[in-house]
Amino acid sequence: MTETVLITGANGGLGRLMRPRLAQPGRTLRLLDLVQPEPGGPGEDVEVIEASVTDEAAMRTACAGADAVIHLGGISVESPWAGILANNIDGTRVVMEAARDAGVRRVVLASSNHAVGFYEMAEAPEGGLPADLFPRPDTYYGVSKVAVEALGSLFHERYGIDVSCLRIGSCFEKPWDPRSLWTWMSPDDGARLFEACLATSEPGFRTIWGISRNTRNWWSLEAGEAIGYHPKDDSEVFAAEILEGWTEVDLAVPEQRLVGGKFCTGPLGRDQNS
Ligand SMILES: NC(=O)c1ccc[n+]([C@@H]2O[C@H](COP(=O)([O-])OP(=O)(O)OC[C@H]3O[C@@H](n4cnc5c(N)ncnc54)[C@H](O)[C@@H]3O)[C@@H](O)[C@H]2O)c1
């Protein structure tokens, strides 16, 4: 069986980490970004598209013949509202409409912990905060991720598209500070999570934490495990190195006990205009 997976925002940090990991025999990766991804190397089954997710015609073309869309494209940090609105919210609307019109049956949406950034550690039940928490965004960026999830829900309910929204913690090669010891998702676990989303048996709508099996987790892995995401990595192997020169997590400091960390107390996008 052959399949085509469209990845938007494929030239970003997460897309670059996933590109080699999601390559599989029989799978074409169609990589789309504002900045054209590098063309495929020898043996790499890759198509590249330079386009914006806000471009309706380009997205229709990009979705034609795709079996699934992994939507990563957009602004990935707090920013003034206009850019967030255009790229993240309207861009996702365009992606969902194009996917639906092309008959794509499966979409994976990059949400974020910042959709629910104001929950705090003390609120976590045994087993961790569930992945379907009601939104409590910490920024305009977080608001856009709530909208991304809402668009996913809408297109699932209306058209039966399978939609997985990933409330990603931080997917980088290594954690780098005390908080990232619980927000970390290793690149290999990231690929495991995307693969699980690409293999669900029943069309559904779900929110899932994008994190590894970290010793310090207080966000639940249950929703991911329900679709076969069984992370293998643990940030604890980096803990000694990271905590050298740092104090342990200080829960008296809001940024250290809140899901969204310093996004909760940093400047809002409206204050970044000047
Ligand atoms: N990396 C993480 O740990 C993390 C954590 C939480 C959420 N996320 C989400 O995952 C996604 C990818 O994150 P990332 O770390 O790779 O971000 P990134 O900023 O490194 O990459 C984003 C990519 O999207 C592209 N892009 C921006 N606007 C676009 C548009 N209008 N059309 C097409 N492409 C556009 C950019 O050119 C860039 O290559 C984002 O949606 C981000 O919000 C990532």
mmCIF file of C-alpha atoms and ligand atoms in Angstrom:
data_model
loop_
_atom_site.group_PDB
_atom_site.id
_atom_site.type_symbol
_atom_site.label_atom_id
_atom_site.label_comp_id
_atom_site.label_asym_id
_atom_site.label_seq_id
_atom_site.Cartn_x
_atom_site.Cartn_y
_atom_site.Cartn_z
ATOM 1 C CA MET A 1 0.000 0.000 0.000
ATOM 2 C CA THR A 2 1.261 3.478 -0.773
ATOM 3 C CA GLU A 3 0.266 6.631 1.004
ATOM 4 C CA THR A 4 0.949 10.350 0.789
ATOM 5 C CA VAL A 5 1.306 12.421 3.944
ATOM 6 C CA LEU A 6 1.268 16.197 3.587
ATOM 7 C CA ILE A 7 3.282 17.979 6.284
ATOM 8 C CA THR A 8 2.785 21.742 6.576
ATOM 9 C CA GLY A 9 5.461 23.811 8.272
ATOM 10 C CA ALA A 10 7.834 21.013 7.308
ATOM 11 C CA ASN A 11 10.873 23.284 7.281
ATOM 12 C CA GLY A 12 10.502 24.198 10.962
ATOM 13 C CA GLY A 13 12.215 22.639 13.924
ATOM 14 C CA LEU A 14 9.647 19.918 14.485
ATOM 15 C CA GLY A 15 9.198 19.206 10.780
ATOM 16 C CA ARG A 16 12.921 18.737 10.300
ATOM 17 C CA LEU A 17 13.075 16.351 13.236
ATOM 18 C CA MET A 18 10.152 14.347 11.858
ATOM 19 C CA ARG A 19 11.184 14.229 8.189
ATOM 20 C CA PRO A 20 13.695 11.372 8.504
ATOM 21 C CA ARG A 21 11.679 9.634 11.196
ATOM 22 C CA LEU A 22 8.377 9.529 9.323
ATOM 23 C CA ALA A 23 9.974 8.320 6.079
ATOM 24 C CA GLN A 24 8.799 4.792 5.312
ATOM 25 C CA PRO A 25 8.756 2.507 2.313
ATOM 26 C CA GLY A 26 5.530 3.125 0.427
ATOM 27 C CA ARG A 27 5.019 6.562 1.946
ATOM 28 C CA THR A 28 5.504 9.846 0.099
ATOM 29 C CA LEU A 29 6.137 12.851 2.338
ATOM 30 C CA ARG A 30 4.793 16.019 0.740
ATOM 31 C CA LEU A 31 6.581 18.843 2.534
ATOM 32 C CA LEU A 32 5.080 22.327 2.461
ATOM 33 C CA ASP A 33 6.429 25.493 4.023
ATOM 34 C CA LEU A 34 6.692 29.236 3.427
ATOM 35 C CA VAL A 35 10.407 28.538 3.061
ATOM 36 C CA GLN A 36 10.797 25.684 0.601
ATOM 37 C CA PRO A 37 12.076 22.530 2.296
ATOM 38 C CA GLU A 38 15.182 20.927 0.839
ATOM 39 C CA PRO A 39 14.417 18.602 -2.048
ATOM 40 C CA GLY A 40 14.567 14.858 -1.478
ATOM 41 C CA GLY A 41 17.929 13.146 -1.389
ATOM 42 C CA PRO A 42 18.730 9.786 -2.985
ATOM 43 C CA GLY A 43 16.172 7.204 -1.965
ATOM 44 C CA GLU A 44 14.016 9.804 -0.208
ATOM 45 C CA ASP A 45 10.396 9.781 -1.374
ATOM 46 C CA VAL A 46 9.721 13.465 -0.907
ATOM 47 C CA GLU A 47 7.861 16.232 -2.714
ATOM 48 C CA VAL A 48 8.453 19.859 -1.733
ATOM 49 C CA ILE A 49 6.060 22.788 -1.997
ATOM 50 C CA GLU A 50 6.783 26.442 -1.229
ATOM 51 C CA ALA A 51 3.460 27.934 -0.170
ATOM 52 C CA SER A 52 1.543 29.483 2.669
ATOM 53 C CA VAL A 53 -1.154 27.550 4.481
ATOM 54 C CA THR A 54 -3.240 30.699 4.045
ATOM 55 C CA ASP A 55 -3.226 30.282 0.238
ATOM 56 C CA GLU A 56 -6.464 28.467 -0.590
ATOM 57 C CA ALA A 57 -5.499 27.460 -4.135
ATOM 58 C CA ALA A 58 -2.083 26.212 -3.066
ATOM 59 C CA MET A 59 -3.595 24.206 -0.224
ATOM 60 C CA ARG A 60 -6.149 22.616 -2.525
ATOM 61 C CA THR A 61 -3.328 21.488 -4.803
ATOM 62 C CA ALA A 62 -1.233 20.336 -1.847
ATOM 63 C CA CYS A 63 -4.060 18.225 -0.413
ATOM 64 C CA ALA A 64 -4.971 16.535 -3.709
ATOM 65 C CA GLY A 65 -4.338 12.821 -3.382
ATOM 66 C CA ALA A 66 -3.088 13.071 0.212
ATOM 67 C CA ASP A 67 -4.135 10.368 2.670
ATOM 68 C CA ALA A 68 -3.304 12.425 5.738
ATOM 69 C CA VAL A 69 -2.228 15.921 6.733
ATOM 70 C CA ILE A 70 0.132 16.739 9.574
ATOM 71 C CA HIS A 71 -0.382 20.454 10.121
ATOM 72 C CA LEU A 72 2.606 22.102 11.812
ATOM 73 C CA GLY A 73 2.810 25.360 9.855
ATOM 74 C CA GLY A 74 2.287 28.656 11.603
ATOM 75 C CA ILE A 75 3.740 30.970 14.201
ATOM 76 C CA SER A 76 5.148 28.935 17.065
ATOM 77 C CA VAL A 77 5.652 31.631 19.711
ATOM 78 C CA GLU A 78 3.719 34.548 21.161
ATOM 79 C CA SER A 79 3.288 37.325 18.565
ATOM 80 C CA PRO A 80 1.040 40.274 17.703
ATOM 81 C CA TRP A 81 -2.556 39.287 16.985
ATOM 82 C CA ALA A 82 -2.647 40.001 13.238
ATOM 83 C CA GLY A 83 -0.019 37.404 12.417
ATOM 84 C CA ILE A 84 -1.459 34.854 14.814
ATOM 85 C CA LEU A 85 -4.928 35.347 13.357
ATOM 86 C CA ALA A 86 -3.800 35.056 9.740
ATOM 87 C CA ASN A 87 -1.289 32.216 9.986
ATOM 88 C CA ASN A 88 -2.518 30.077 12.856
ATOM 89 C CA ILE A 89 -6.263 30.524 12.935
ATOM 90 C CA ASP A 90 -7.236 31.373 9.367
ATOM 91 C CA GLY A 91 -4.383 29.198 8.075
ATOM 92 C CA THR A 92 -5.805 26.191 9.914
ATOM 93 C CA ARG A 93 -9.272 26.950 8.579
ATOM 94 C CA VAL A 94 -7.834 26.912 5.056
ATOM 95 C CA VAL A 95 -5.987 23.630 5.745
ATOM 96 C CA MET A 96 -9.126 21.958 7.092
ATOM 97 C CA GLU A 97 -11.290 23.136 4.202
ATOM 98 C CA ALA A 98 -8.723 22.016 1.633
ATOM 99 C CA ALA A 99 -8.328 18.648 3.355
ATOM 100 C CA ARG A 100 -12.064 18.144 3.454
ATOM 101 C CA ASP A 101 -12.566 19.134 -0.180
ATOM 102 C CA ALA A 102 -9.783 16.769 -1.264
ATOM 103 C CA GLY A 103 -11.310 13.877 0.678
ATOM 104 C CA VAL A 104 -8.424 13.592 3.174
ATOM 105 C CA ARG A 105 -9.652 11.324 5.975
ATOM 106 C CA ARG A 106 -7.063 12.060 8.661
ATOM 107 C CA VAL A 107 -5.555 15.276 10.044
ATOM 108 C CA VAL A 108 -3.066 15.727 12.865
ATOM 109 C CA LEU A 109 -2.980 19.248 14.288
ATOM 110 C CA ALA A 110 -0.094 20.768 16.238
ATOM 111 C CA SER A 111 -1.741 22.299 19.267
ATOM 112 C CA SER A 112 0.301 23.211 22.323
ATOM 113 C CA ASN A 113 0.474 23.117 26.095
ATOM 114 C CA HIS A 114 -0.162 26.874 25.800
ATOM 115 C CA ALA A 115 -3.829 26.167 24.967
ATOM 116 C CA VAL A 116 -4.135 25.191 28.632
ATOM 117 C CA GLY A 117 -1.188 27.105 30.071
ATOM 118 C CA PHE A 118 -2.856 28.373 33.248
ATOM 119 C CA TYR A 119 -3.422 24.979 34.864
ATOM 120 C CA GLU A 120 -0.987 24.320 37.627
ATOM 121 C CA MET A 121 0.768 21.401 39.155
ATOM 122 C CA ALA A 122 -1.331 21.410 42.343
ATOM 123 C CA GLU A 123 -4.450 20.772 40.225
ATOM 124 C CA ALA A 124 -3.080 17.568 38.744
ATOM 125 C CA PRO A 125 -4.852 14.443 39.970
ATOM 126 C CA GLU A 126 -3.000 11.205 40.469
ATOM 127 C CA GLY A 127 -1.964 10.042 37.030
ATOM 128 C CA GLY A 128 -1.555 13.603 35.813
ATOM 129 C CA LEU A 129 -3.623 16.311 34.155
ATOM 130 C CA PRO A 130 -5.888 14.749 31.527
ATOM 131 C CA ALA A 131 -5.255 15.753 27.929
ATOM 132 C CA ASP A 132 -8.784 17.037 27.323
ATOM 133 C CA LEU A 133 -8.686 19.899 29.827
ATOM 134 C CA PHE A 134 -10.991 22.803 29.065
ATOM 135 C CA PRO A 135 -8.935 25.615 27.470
ATOM 136 C CA ARG A 136 -7.091 28.128 29.638
ATOM 137 C CA PRO A 137 -4.768 29.746 27.078
ATOM 138 C CA ASP A 138 -1.810 31.756 28.298
ATOM 139 C CA THR A 139 -1.168 33.970 25.233
ATOM 140 C CA TYR A 140 -2.644 34.959 21.868
ATOM 141 C CA TYR A 141 -0.573 32.045 20.584
ATOM 142 C CA GLY A 142 -2.377 29.810 23.086
ATOM 143 C CA VAL A 143 -5.729 31.223 21.967
ATOM 144 C CA SER A 144 -4.835 30.280 18.391
ATOM 145 C CA LYS A 145 -4.194 26.701 19.494
ATOM 146 C CA VAL A 146 -7.633 26.609 21.130
ATOM 147 C CA ALA A 147 -9.034 27.766 17.782
ATOM 148 C CA VAL A 148 -6.987 25.127 15.957
ATOM 149 C CA GLU A 149 -8.526 22.467 18.187
ATOM 150 C CA ALA A 150 -12.014 23.935 17.673
ATOM 151 C CA LEU A 151 -11.580 23.819 13.904
ATOM 152 C CA GLY A 152 -10.447 20.224 14.191
ATOM 153 C CA SER A 153 -13.503 19.384 16.259
ATOM 154 C CA LEU A 154 -15.811 21.135 13.788
ATOM 155 C CA PHE A 155 -14.445 19.258 10.798
ATOM 156 C CA HIS A 156 -14.615 15.975 12.661
ATOM 157 C CA GLU A 157 -18.236 16.491 13.706
ATOM 158 C CA ARG A 158 -19.375 17.776 10.320
ATOM 159 C CA TYR A 159 -17.425 15.543 7.982
ATOM 160 C CA GLY A 160 -16.169 12.601 10.027
ATOM 161 C CA ILE A 161 -12.497 13.414 9.494
ATOM 162 C CA ASP A 162 -10.232 11.742 12.047
ATOM 163 C CA VAL A 163 -8.566 14.597 13.959
ATOM 164 C CA SER A 164 -5.833 14.334 16.571
ATOM 165 C CA CYS A 165 -4.809 17.545 18.349
ATOM 166 C CA LEU A 166 -1.404 17.299 19.973
ATOM 167 C CA ARG A 167 -0.854 19.479 23.026
ATOM 168 C CA ILE A 168 2.884 19.354 22.534
ATOM 169 C CA GLY A 169 5.187 20.155 25.435
ATOM 170 C CA SER A 170 8.614 20.685 23.881
ATOM 171 C CA CYS A 171 9.991 18.493 21.128
ATOM 172 C CA PHE A 172 13.703 19.074 20.829
ATOM 173 C CA GLU A 173 16.785 16.838 20.815
ATOM 174 C CA LYS A 174 17.279 17.400 24.547
ATOM 175 C CA PRO A 175 15.567 19.111 27.486
ATOM 176 C CA TRP A 176 17.427 22.245 28.627
ATOM 177 C CA ASP A 177 16.031 23.492 31.964
ATOM 178 C CA PRO A 178 14.163 22.114 34.985
ATOM 179 C CA ARG A 179 10.693 22.698 33.496
ATOM 180 C CA SER A 180 11.556 20.944 30.261
ATOM 181 C CA LEU A 181 12.230 17.808 32.302
ATOM 182 C CA TRP A 182 8.442 17.366 32.318
ATOM 183 C CA THR A 183 7.504 19.073 29.033
ATOM 184 C CA TRP A 184 9.996 17.156 26.897
ATOM 185 C CA MET A 185 9.007 14.924 24.005
ATOM 186 C CA SER A 186 11.994 13.244 22.409
ATOM 187 C CA PRO A 187 12.069 13.364 18.610
ATOM 188 C CA ASP A 188 11.746 9.562 18.492
ATOM 189 C CA ASP A 189 8.675 9.699 20.752
ATOM 190 C CA GLY A 190 7.341 12.521 18.570
ATOM 191 C CA ALA A 191 7.550 10.193 15.584
ATOM 192 C CA ARG A 192 5.853 7.440 17.629
ATOM 193 C CA LEU A 193 3.037 9.843 18.438
ATOM 194 C CA PHE A 194 2.536 10.919 14.823
ATOM 195 C CA GLU A 195 2.598 7.274 13.721
ATOM 196 C CA ALA A 196 -0.059 6.407 16.311
ATOM 197 C CA CYS A 197 -2.230 9.257 15.024
ATOM 198 C CA LEU A 198 -1.752 8.049 11.442
ATOM 199 C CA ALA A 199 -2.897 4.553 12.423
ATOM 200 C CA THR A 200 -6.061 5.086 14.481
ATOM 201 C CA SER A 201 -8.696 2.520 13.615
ATOM 202 C CA GLU A 202 -11.866 4.563 14.145
ATOM 203 C CA PRO A 203 -12.428 8.147 13.000
ATOM 204 C CA GLY A 204 -12.499 10.304 16.097
ATOM 205 C CA PHE A 205 -11.499 13.586 17.654
ATOM 206 C CA ARG A 206 -9.004 13.669 20.490
ATOM 207 C CA THR A 207 -6.537 15.872 22.341
ATOM 208 C CA ILE A 208 -3.302 14.231 23.459
ATOM 209 C CA TRP A 209 -0.316 15.507 25.408
ATOM 210 C CA GLY A 210 2.822 15.439 23.292
ATOM 211 C CA ILE A 211 5.346 14.370 25.906
ATOM 212 C CA SER A 212 7.724 11.506 26.585
ATOM 213 C CA ARG A 213 7.514 9.005 29.435
ATOM 214 C CA ASN A 214 9.319 11.424 31.743
ATOM 215 C CA THR A 215 9.835 10.543 35.386
ATOM 216 C CA ARG A 216 8.709 14.074 36.304
ATOM 217 C CA ASN A 217 5.536 14.085 34.181
ATOM 218 C CA TRP A 218 2.378 15.533 35.706
ATOM 219 C CA TRP A 219 0.470 15.490 32.414
ATOM 220 C CA SER A 220 -1.263 12.177 31.750
ATOM 221 C CA LEU A 221 -0.189 9.781 28.992
ATOM 222 C CA GLU A 222 -3.578 8.057 29.015
ATOM 223 C CA ALA A 223 -5.150 9.673 25.942
ATOM 224 C CA GLY A 224 -2.087 8.879 23.854
ATOM 225 C CA GLU A 225 -1.927 5.319 25.114
ATOM 226 C CA ALA A 226 -5.566 4.874 24.091
ATOM 227 C CA ILE A 227 -4.491 5.211 20.451
ATOM 228 C CA GLY A 228 -1.293 3.206 20.814
ATOM 229 C CA TYR A 229 1.210 5.943 21.674
ATOM 230 C CA HIS A 230 3.636 4.291 24.053
ATOM 231 C CA PRO A 231 6.536 6.691 24.566
ATOM 232 C CA LYS A 232 9.890 5.151 25.415
ATOM 233 C CA ASP A 233 12.142 8.042 26.373
ATOM 234 C CA ASP A 234 12.602 9.718 29.753
ATOM 235 C CA SER A 235 14.131 13.162 30.239
ATOM 236 C CA GLU A 236 15.518 11.980 33.567
ATOM 237 C CA VAL A 237 18.683 10.783 31.845
ATOM 238 C CA PHE A 238 19.502 14.490 31.350
ATOM 239 C CA ALA A 239 18.436 15.649 34.820
ATOM 240 C CA ALA A 240 21.806 15.650 36.542
ATOM 241 C CA GLU A 241 23.396 17.605 33.706
ATOM 242 C CA ILE A 242 20.503 20.107 33.554
ATOM 243 C CA LEU A 243 20.165 20.691 37.261
ATOM 244 C CA GLU A 244 23.849 21.403 37.653
ATOM 245 C CA GLY A 245 23.963 25.156 38.060
ATOM 246 C CA TRP A 246 20.169 25.358 38.462
ATOM 247 C CA THR A 247 18.137 25.032 41.589
ATOM 248 C CA GLU A 248 15.491 22.314 41.524
ATOM 249 C CA VAL A 249 12.056 23.391 40.275
ATOM 250 C CA ASP A 250 10.780 26.092 42.663
ATOM 251 C CA LEU A 251 7.007 25.814 42.949
ATOM 252 C CA ALA A 252 6.801 29.202 44.634
ATOM 253 C CA VAL A 253 7.595 30.640 41.212
ATOM 254 C CA PRO A 254 4.432 30.728 39.033
ATOM 255 C CA GLU A 255 6.343 30.057 35.812
ATOM 256 C CA GLN A 256 7.648 26.835 37.268
ATOM 257 C CA ARG A 257 4.370 25.361 38.435
ATOM 258 C CA LEU A 258 2.120 26.442 35.550
ATOM 259 C CA VAL A 259 1.620 24.270 32.475
ATOM 260 C CA GLY A 260 2.573 27.171 30.203
ATOM 261 C CA GLY A 261 5.685 28.197 32.122
ATOM 262 C CA LYS A 262 7.008 31.634 31.284
ATOM 263 C CA PHE A 263 4.430 32.157 28.524
ATOM 264 C CA CYS A 264 1.987 32.804 31.408
ATOM 265 C CA THR A 265 3.897 35.810 32.682
ATOM 266 C CA GLY A 266 5.735 37.061 29.574
ATOM 267 C CA PRO A 267 4.412 39.935 27.434
ATOM 268 C CA LEU A 268 1.185 39.392 25.523
ATOM 269 C CA GLY A 269 1.350 39.843 21.749
ATOM 270 C CA ARG A 270 -0.425 43.195 21.993
ATOM 271 C CA ASP A 271 2.537 44.552 23.902
ATOM 272 C CA GLN A 272 4.937 43.396 21.226
ATOM 273 C CA ASN A 273 3.654 45.858 18.611
ATOM 274 C CA SER A 274 5.676 48.793 19.844
HETATM 275 N N1 LIG B 1 8.477 22.269 18.769
HETATM 276 C C1 LIG B 1 7.760 22.200 19.878
HETATM 277 O O1 LIG B 1 8.221 21.766 20.917
HETATM 278 C C2 LIG B 1 6.320 22.638 19.873
HETATM 279 C C3 LIG B 1 5.631 22.731 21.094
HETATM 280 C C4 LIG B 1 4.275 23.076 21.077
HETATM 281 C C5 LIG B 1 3.646 23.299 19.858
HETATM 282 N N2 LIG B 1 4.365 23.234 18.704
HETATM 283 C C6 LIG B 1 3.677 23.515 17.430
HETATM 284 O O2 LIG B 1 4.166 22.633 16.441
HETATM 285 C C7 LIG B 1 4.292 23.312 15.198
HETATM 286 C C8 LIG B 1 5.725 23.243 14.698
HETATM 287 O O3 LIG B 1 6.558 23.822 15.679
HETATM 288 P P1 LIG B 1 8.084 24.152 15.369
HETATM 289 O O4 LIG B 1 8.802 24.096 16.655
HETATM 290 O O5 LIG B 1 8.567 23.340 14.242
HETATM 291 O O6 LIG B 1 7.967 25.666 14.927
HETATM 292 P P2 LIG B 1 8.930 26.461 13.945
HETATM 293 O O7 LIG B 1 8.669 27.908 14.200
HETATM 294 O O8 LIG B 1 10.318 25.951 14.055
HETATM 295 O O9 LIG B 1 8.382 26.053 12.507
HETATM 296 C C9 LIG B 1 7.168 26.516 11.999
HETATM 297 C C10 LIG B 1 7.255 26.425 10.494
HETATM 298 O O10 LIG B 1 6.031 26.880 9.947
HETATM 299 C C11 LIG B 1 6.323 27.666 8.820
HETATM 300 N N3 LIG B 1 5.217 28.592 8.607
HETATM 301 C C12 LIG B 1 4.883 29.688 9.331
HETATM 302 N N4 LIG B 1 3.818 30.285 8.800
HETATM 303 C C13 LIG B 1 3.465 29.536 7.725
HETATM 304 C C14 LIG B 1 2.452 29.656 6.750
HETATM 305 N N5 LIG B 1 1.579 30.670 6.775
HETATM 306 N N6 LIG B 1 2.391 28.733 5.771
HETATM 307 C C15 LIG B 1 3.273 27.707 5.724
HETATM 308 N N7 LIG B 1 4.267 27.547 6.613
HETATM 309 C C16 LIG B 1 4.356 28.463 7.595
HETATM 310 C C17 LIG B 1 7.622 28.378 9.140
HETATM 311 O O11 LIG B 1 8.280 28.801 7.954
HETATM 312 C C18 LIG B 1 8.376 27.300 9.886
HETATM 313 O O12 LIG B 1 9.185 26.521 9.024
HETATM 314 C C19 LIG B 1 3.801 24.724 15.439
HETATM 315 O O13 LIG B 1 2.430 24.785 15.101
HETATM 316 C C20 LIG B 1 3.969 24.912 16.933
HETATM 317 O O14 LIG B 1 3.065 25.872 17.444
HETATM 318 C C21 LIG B 1 5.678 22.914 18.692
#
